[in-house]
PDB file of C-alpha atoms and ligand atoms in Angstrom:
ATOM      1  CA  MET A   1       0.000   0.000   0.000  1.00 98.00           C
ATOM      2  CA  LYS A   2       1.173   3.582  -0.605  1.00 98.00           C
ATOM      3  CA  ILE A   3       1.241   5.442   2.696  1.00 98.00           C
ATOM      4  CA  ALA A   4       1.855   9.135   3.341  1.00 99.00           C
ATOM      5  CA  ILE A   5       3.236   9.898   6.794  1.00 99.00           C
ATOM      6  CA  GLY A   6       3.746  13.217   8.548  1.00 99.00           C
ATOM      7  CA  SER A   7       4.235  14.725  11.972  1.00 99.00           C
ATOM      8  CA  ASP A   8       5.211  17.865  13.797  1.00 98.00           C
ATOM      9  CA  HIS A   9       8.280  18.013  16.074  1.00 98.00           C
ATOM     10  CA  THR A  10       6.550  16.143  18.918  1.00 98.00           C
ATOM     11  CA  GLY A  11       5.935  13.179  16.622  1.00 98.00           C
ATOM     12  CA  PHE A  12       9.274  13.219  14.817  1.00 98.00           C
ATOM     13  CA  TYR A  13      10.876  10.232  16.587  1.00 98.00           C
ATOM     14  CA  LEU A  14       7.705   8.129  16.670  1.00 98.00           C
ATOM     15  CA  LYS A  15       7.201   8.870  12.960  1.00 98.00           C
ATOM     16  CA  LYS A  16      10.658   7.484  12.181  1.00 98.00           C
ATOM     17  CA  GLU A  17       9.834   4.275  14.044  1.00 98.00           C
ATOM     18  CA  ILE A  18       6.420   3.877  12.429  1.00 98.00           C
ATOM     19  CA  ARG A  19       7.841   4.619   8.999  1.00 98.00           C
ATOM     20  CA  ALA A  20      10.441   1.846   9.447  1.00 98.00           C
ATOM     21  CA  TYR A  21       7.756  -0.512  10.769  1.00 98.00           C
ATOM     22  CA  LEU A  22       5.533   0.082   7.736  1.00 98.00           C
ATOM     23  CA  GLU A  23       8.440  -0.310   5.322  1.00 98.00           C
ATOM     24  CA  GLU A  24       9.374  -3.633   6.956  1.00 98.00           C
ATOM     25  CA  GLN A  25       5.854  -4.777   6.088  1.00 97.00           C
ATOM     26  CA  GLY A  26       6.432  -3.903   2.431  1.00 98.00           C
ATOM     27  CA  HIS A  27       4.463  -0.665   2.300  1.00 98.00           C
ATOM     28  CA  GLU A  28       5.685   2.187   0.127  1.00 98.00           C
ATOM     29  CA  VAL A  29       5.984   5.059   2.568  1.00 98.00           C
ATOM     30  CA  THR A  30       6.471   8.717   1.642  1.00 98.00           C
ATOM     31  CA  ASP A  31       7.516  11.011   4.472  1.00 98.00           C
ATOM     32  CA  TYR A  32       6.065  14.516   4.230  1.00 98.00           C
ATOM     33  CA  GLY A  33       8.070  15.818   7.194  1.00 98.00           C
ATOM     34  CA  THR A  34       8.880  17.256   9.575  1.00 98.00           C
ATOM     35  CA  ASP A  35      12.516  16.322   9.093  1.00 98.00           C
ATOM     36  CA  SER A  36      13.955  17.227  12.486  1.00 98.00           C
ATOM     37  CA  PRO A  37      12.895  17.619  16.126  1.00 98.00           C
ATOM     38  CA  GLU A  38      13.028  21.426  15.735  1.00 98.00           C
ATOM     39  CA  ARG A  39       9.779  23.109  16.798  1.00 98.00           C
ATOM     40  CA  CYS A  40       7.357  23.489  13.879  1.00 98.00           C
ATOM     41  CA  ASP A  41       3.647  23.864  13.148  1.00 98.00           C
ATOM     42  CA  TYR A  42       1.378  20.808  12.905  1.00 98.00           C
ATOM     43  CA  PRO A  43      -1.089  22.298  10.336  1.00 98.00           C
ATOM     44  CA  VAL A  44       1.652  22.302   7.682  1.00 98.00           C
ATOM     45  CA  PHE A  45       2.135  18.534   7.870  1.00 99.00           C
ATOM     46  CA  GLY A  46      -1.527  17.682   8.321  1.00 99.00           C
ATOM     47  CA  GLU A  47      -2.303  19.549   5.114  1.00 98.00           C
ATOM     48  CA  ARG A  48       0.609  17.992   3.185  1.00 98.00           C
ATOM     49  CA  VAL A  49      -0.420  14.427   3.979  1.00 99.00           C
ATOM     50  CA  ALA A  50      -4.105  15.142   3.367  1.00 99.00           C
ATOM     51  CA  MET A  51      -3.331  16.714  -0.015  1.00 98.00           C
ATOM     52  CA  ALA A  52      -1.202  13.693  -0.973  1.00 98.00           C
ATOM     53  CA  VAL A  53      -4.066  11.341  -0.160  1.00 98.00           C
ATOM     54  CA  LYS A  54      -6.571  13.553  -1.939  1.00 98.00           C
ATOM     55  CA  ALA A  55      -4.332  13.666  -5.037  1.00 98.00           C
ATOM     56  CA  GLY A  56      -4.087   9.861  -5.064  1.00 98.00           C
ATOM     57  CA  GLU A  57      -0.353   9.903  -4.338  1.00 98.00           C
ATOM     58  CA  ALA A  58      -1.093   7.737  -1.294  1.00 98.00           C
ATOM     59  CA  ASP A  59      -3.822   5.237  -0.411  1.00 98.00           C
ATOM     60  CA  ARG A  60      -3.711   6.048   3.309  1.00 98.00           C
ATOM     61  CA  GLY A  61      -2.163   8.617   5.614  1.00 98.00           C
ATOM     62  CA  VAL A  62      -0.622   8.488   9.075  1.00 99.00           C
ATOM     63  CA  LEU A  63      -0.304  11.690  11.126  1.00 99.00           C
ATOM     64  CA  ILE A  64       1.355  12.258  14.485  1.00 99.00           C
ATOM     65  CA  CYS A  65       1.502  15.326  16.727  1.00 98.00           C
ATOM     66  CA  GLY A  66       1.460  15.646  20.511  1.00 98.00           C
ATOM     67  CA  THR A  67      -2.144  14.518  20.888  1.00 98.00           C
ATOM     68  CA  GLY A  68      -3.111  13.682  17.314  1.00 98.00           C
ATOM     69  CA  VAL A  69      -5.833  16.309  17.529  1.00 98.00           C
ATOM     70  CA  GLY A  70      -4.262  19.389  15.970  1.00 98.00           C
ATOM     71  CA  ILE A  71      -2.788  17.571  13.002  1.00 99.00           C
ATOM     72  CA  SER A  72      -6.078  15.723  12.376  1.00 98.00           C
ATOM     73  CA  LEU A  73      -7.968  19.027  12.456  1.00 98.00           C
ATOM     74  CA  ALA A  74      -5.655  20.329   9.731  1.00 98.00           C
ATOM     75  CA  ALA A  75      -6.153  17.219   7.586  1.00 98.00           C
ATOM     76  CA  ASN A  76      -9.921  17.383   8.008  1.00 98.00           C
ATOM     77  CA  LYS A  77      -9.921  20.914   6.557  1.00 98.00           C
ATOM     78  CA  VAL A  78      -9.005  19.400   3.183  1.00 98.00           C
ATOM     79  CA  LYS A  79     -12.196  18.728   1.268  1.00 97.00           C
ATOM     80  CA  GLY A  80     -12.998  15.030   0.976  1.00 97.00           C
ATOM     81  CA  ILE A  81     -10.562  13.978   3.681  1.00 98.00           C
ATOM     82  CA  ARG A  82     -11.632  12.125   6.807  1.00 98.00           C
ATOM     83  CA  ALA A  83      -8.939  11.800   9.474  1.00 98.00           C
ATOM     84  CA  GLY A  84      -9.727   9.957  12.717  1.00 98.00           C
ATOM     85  CA  VAL A  85      -7.850  10.450  15.994  1.00 98.00           C
ATOM     86  CA  CYS A  86      -7.201   7.209  17.885  1.00 97.00           C
ATOM     87  CA  SER A  87      -5.359   6.104  20.991  1.00 98.00           C
ATOM     88  CA  GLU A  88      -6.229   2.401  20.691  1.00 98.00           C
ATOM     89  CA  PRO A  89      -6.816  -0.139  17.894  1.00 98.00           C
ATOM     90  CA  TYR A  90     -10.604  -0.514  18.242  1.00 98.00           C
ATOM     91  CA  THR A  91     -11.231   3.082  17.185  1.00 98.00           C
ATOM     92  CA  ALA A  92      -8.580   2.776  14.487  1.00 98.00           C
ATOM     93  CA  ARG A  93     -10.449  -0.163  12.949  1.00 98.00           C
ATOM     94  CA  MET A  94     -13.864   1.462  13.302  1.00 98.00           C
ATOM     95  CA  THR A  95     -12.812   4.720  11.695  1.00 98.00           C
ATOM     96  CA  ARG A  96     -12.067   2.686   8.544  1.00 98.00           C
ATOM     97  CA  GLN A  97     -15.118   0.422   8.767  1.00 98.00           C
ATOM     98  CA  HIS A  98     -17.703   3.093   9.603  1.00 98.00           C
ATOM     99  CA  ASN A  99     -16.207   6.501   8.740  1.00 98.00           C
ATOM    100  CA  ASN A 100     -14.172   5.475   5.693  1.00 98.00           C
ATOM    101  CA  SER A 101     -11.303   7.550   7.083  1.00 98.00           C
ATOM    102  CA  GLN A 102      -8.321   7.656   4.784  1.00 98.00           C
ATOM    103  CA  ILE A 103      -6.039   9.011   7.514  1.00 98.00           C
ATOM    104  CA  ILE A 104      -5.253   7.900  11.049  1.00 98.00           C
ATOM    105  CA  ALA A 105      -3.876  10.356  13.598  1.00 99.00           C
ATOM    106  CA  PHE A 106      -2.466   9.732  17.059  1.00 99.00           C
ATOM    107  CA  GLY A 107      -0.447  11.491  19.718  1.00 98.00           C
ATOM    108  CA  ALA A 108       3.210  10.859  20.458  1.00 98.00           C
ATOM    109  CA  ARG A 109       2.537  12.201  23.962  1.00 98.00           C
ATOM    110  CA  VAL A 110      -0.366   9.764  24.349  1.00 98.00           C
ATOM    111  CA  VAL A 111       0.674   6.412  22.908  1.00 98.00           C
ATOM    112  CA  GLY A 112       3.959   4.503  22.946  1.00 98.00           C
ATOM    113  CA  ILE A 113       5.516   2.655  20.051  1.00 98.00           C
ATOM    114  CA  GLY A 114       3.772  -0.641  20.856  1.00 98.00           C
ATOM    115  CA  MET A 115       0.304   0.896  20.850  1.00 98.00           C
ATOM    116  CA  ALA A 116       1.123   3.008  17.800  1.00 98.00           C
ATOM    117  CA  LYS A 117       2.017  -0.144  15.844  1.00 98.00           C
ATOM    118  CA  MET A 118      -1.256  -1.799  16.899  1.00 98.00           C
ATOM    119  CA  ILE A 119      -3.163   1.324  15.815  1.00 98.00           C
ATOM    120  CA  VAL A 120      -1.645   1.424  12.328  1.00 98.00           C
ATOM    121  CA  ASP A 121      -2.090  -2.345  11.915  1.00 98.00           C
ATOM    122  CA  ALA A 122      -5.790  -2.121  12.812  1.00 98.00           C
ATOM    123  CA  PHE A 123      -6.293   0.878  10.535  1.00 98.00           C
ATOM    124  CA  LEU A 124      -4.538  -0.613   7.510  1.00 98.00           C
ATOM    125  CA  GLU A 125      -6.169  -4.046   7.821  1.00 98.00           C
ATOM    126  CA  ALA A 126      -9.744  -2.736   8.033  1.00 98.00           C
ATOM    127  CA  GLU A 127     -11.975  -1.852   5.097  1.00 98.00           C
ATOM    128  CA  PHE A 128     -14.996   0.421   4.772  1.00 98.00           C
ATOM    129  CA  GLU A 129     -18.208  -1.548   5.298  1.00 97.00           C
ATOM    130  CA  GLY A 130     -20.348   0.613   3.003  1.00 97.00           C
ATOM    131  CA  GLY A 131     -24.127   0.148   3.351  1.00 95.00           C
ATOM    132  CA  ARG A 132     -25.717   2.545   5.847  1.00 96.00           C
ATOM    133  CA  HIS A 133     -22.305   4.052   6.519  1.00 97.00           C
ATOM    134  CA  THR A 134     -22.156   5.330   2.943  1.00 98.00           C
ATOM    135  CA  ASP A 135     -25.240   7.485   3.603  1.00 97.00           C
ATOM    136  CA  ARG A 136     -23.555   8.946   6.677  1.00 97.00           C
ATOM    137  CA  THR A 137     -20.267   9.766   4.989  1.00 97.00           C
ATOM    138  CA  ALA A 138     -22.350  11.360   2.217  1.00 97.00           C
ATOM    139  CA  LEU A 139     -23.879  13.601   4.903  1.00 97.00           C
ATOM    140  CA  LEU A 140     -20.352  14.649   5.891  1.00 97.00           C
ATOM    141  CA  THR A 141     -19.727  15.599   2.266  1.00 97.00           C
ATOM    142  CA  ASP A 142     -22.995  17.584   2.288  1.00 97.00           C
ATOM    143  CA  ILE A 143     -21.686  19.627   5.215  1.00 97.00           C
ATOM    144  CA  GLU A 144     -18.522  20.430   3.261  1.00 96.00           C
ATOM    145  CA  ASN A 145     -20.534  21.426   0.220  1.00 96.00           C
ATOM    146  CA  ARG A 146     -22.711  23.839   2.224  1.00 97.00           C
ATOM    147  CA  GLN A 147     -19.691  25.872   3.350  1.00 93.00           C
ATOM    148  CA  ASP A 148     -18.624  29.072   1.582  1.00 81.00           C
TER     149      ASP A 148
HETATM  150  C1  RB5 B   1       2.785  21.023  20.180  1.00 65.46           C
HETATM  151  O1  RB5 B   1       3.204  21.521  21.395  1.00 65.46           O
HETATM  152  C2  RB5 B   1       1.376  20.452  20.299  1.00 65.46           C
HETATM  153  O2  RB5 B   1       0.475  21.483  20.539  1.00 65.46           O
HETATM  154  C3  RB5 B   1       0.994  19.696  19.043  1.00 65.46           C
HETATM  155  O3  RB5 B   1       1.897  18.675  18.829  1.00 65.46           O
HETATM  156  C4  RB5 B   1      -0.358  19.026  19.045  1.00 65.46           C
HETATM  157  O4  RB5 B   1      -0.514  18.204  20.173  1.00 65.46           O
HETATM  158  C5  RB5 B   1      -1.521  19.878  18.823  1.00 65.46           C
HETATM  159  O5  RB5 B   1      -2.666  19.416  18.759  1.00 65.46           O
END
């Protein structure tokens, strides 16, 4: 699978570990930064990964900041993108199955490497269930389309 990964400074070291983990599994991973632990701004990297997924450069995205919240908010500003914040694998699986999220986000100050690996595994293994959930994701798109 083609995976876009990004983080701010707080997620820099966890991103490196998750990138290596995904590559070991045979995924093609593109790193959209940040490239050092120097302080930086999470919206930049949330947008970059979301735009890569939207453009079809990646099938899925992985985003990491301190909590996962800020960087997911940035990604969710990109039209058509659904990014779910998770701190355990159940939610990671469900945000694929029910929300058809293309991006998973989590916090480097919240989860350790073991949990982070379980989260990405659950997210990448799950598929959208369709059915009634398609109507609900369509309602999310309606909200986007009613904005200025
Ligand atoms: C950076 O200090 C922190 O605010 C950021 O990583 C993230 O947690 C924001 O949601």
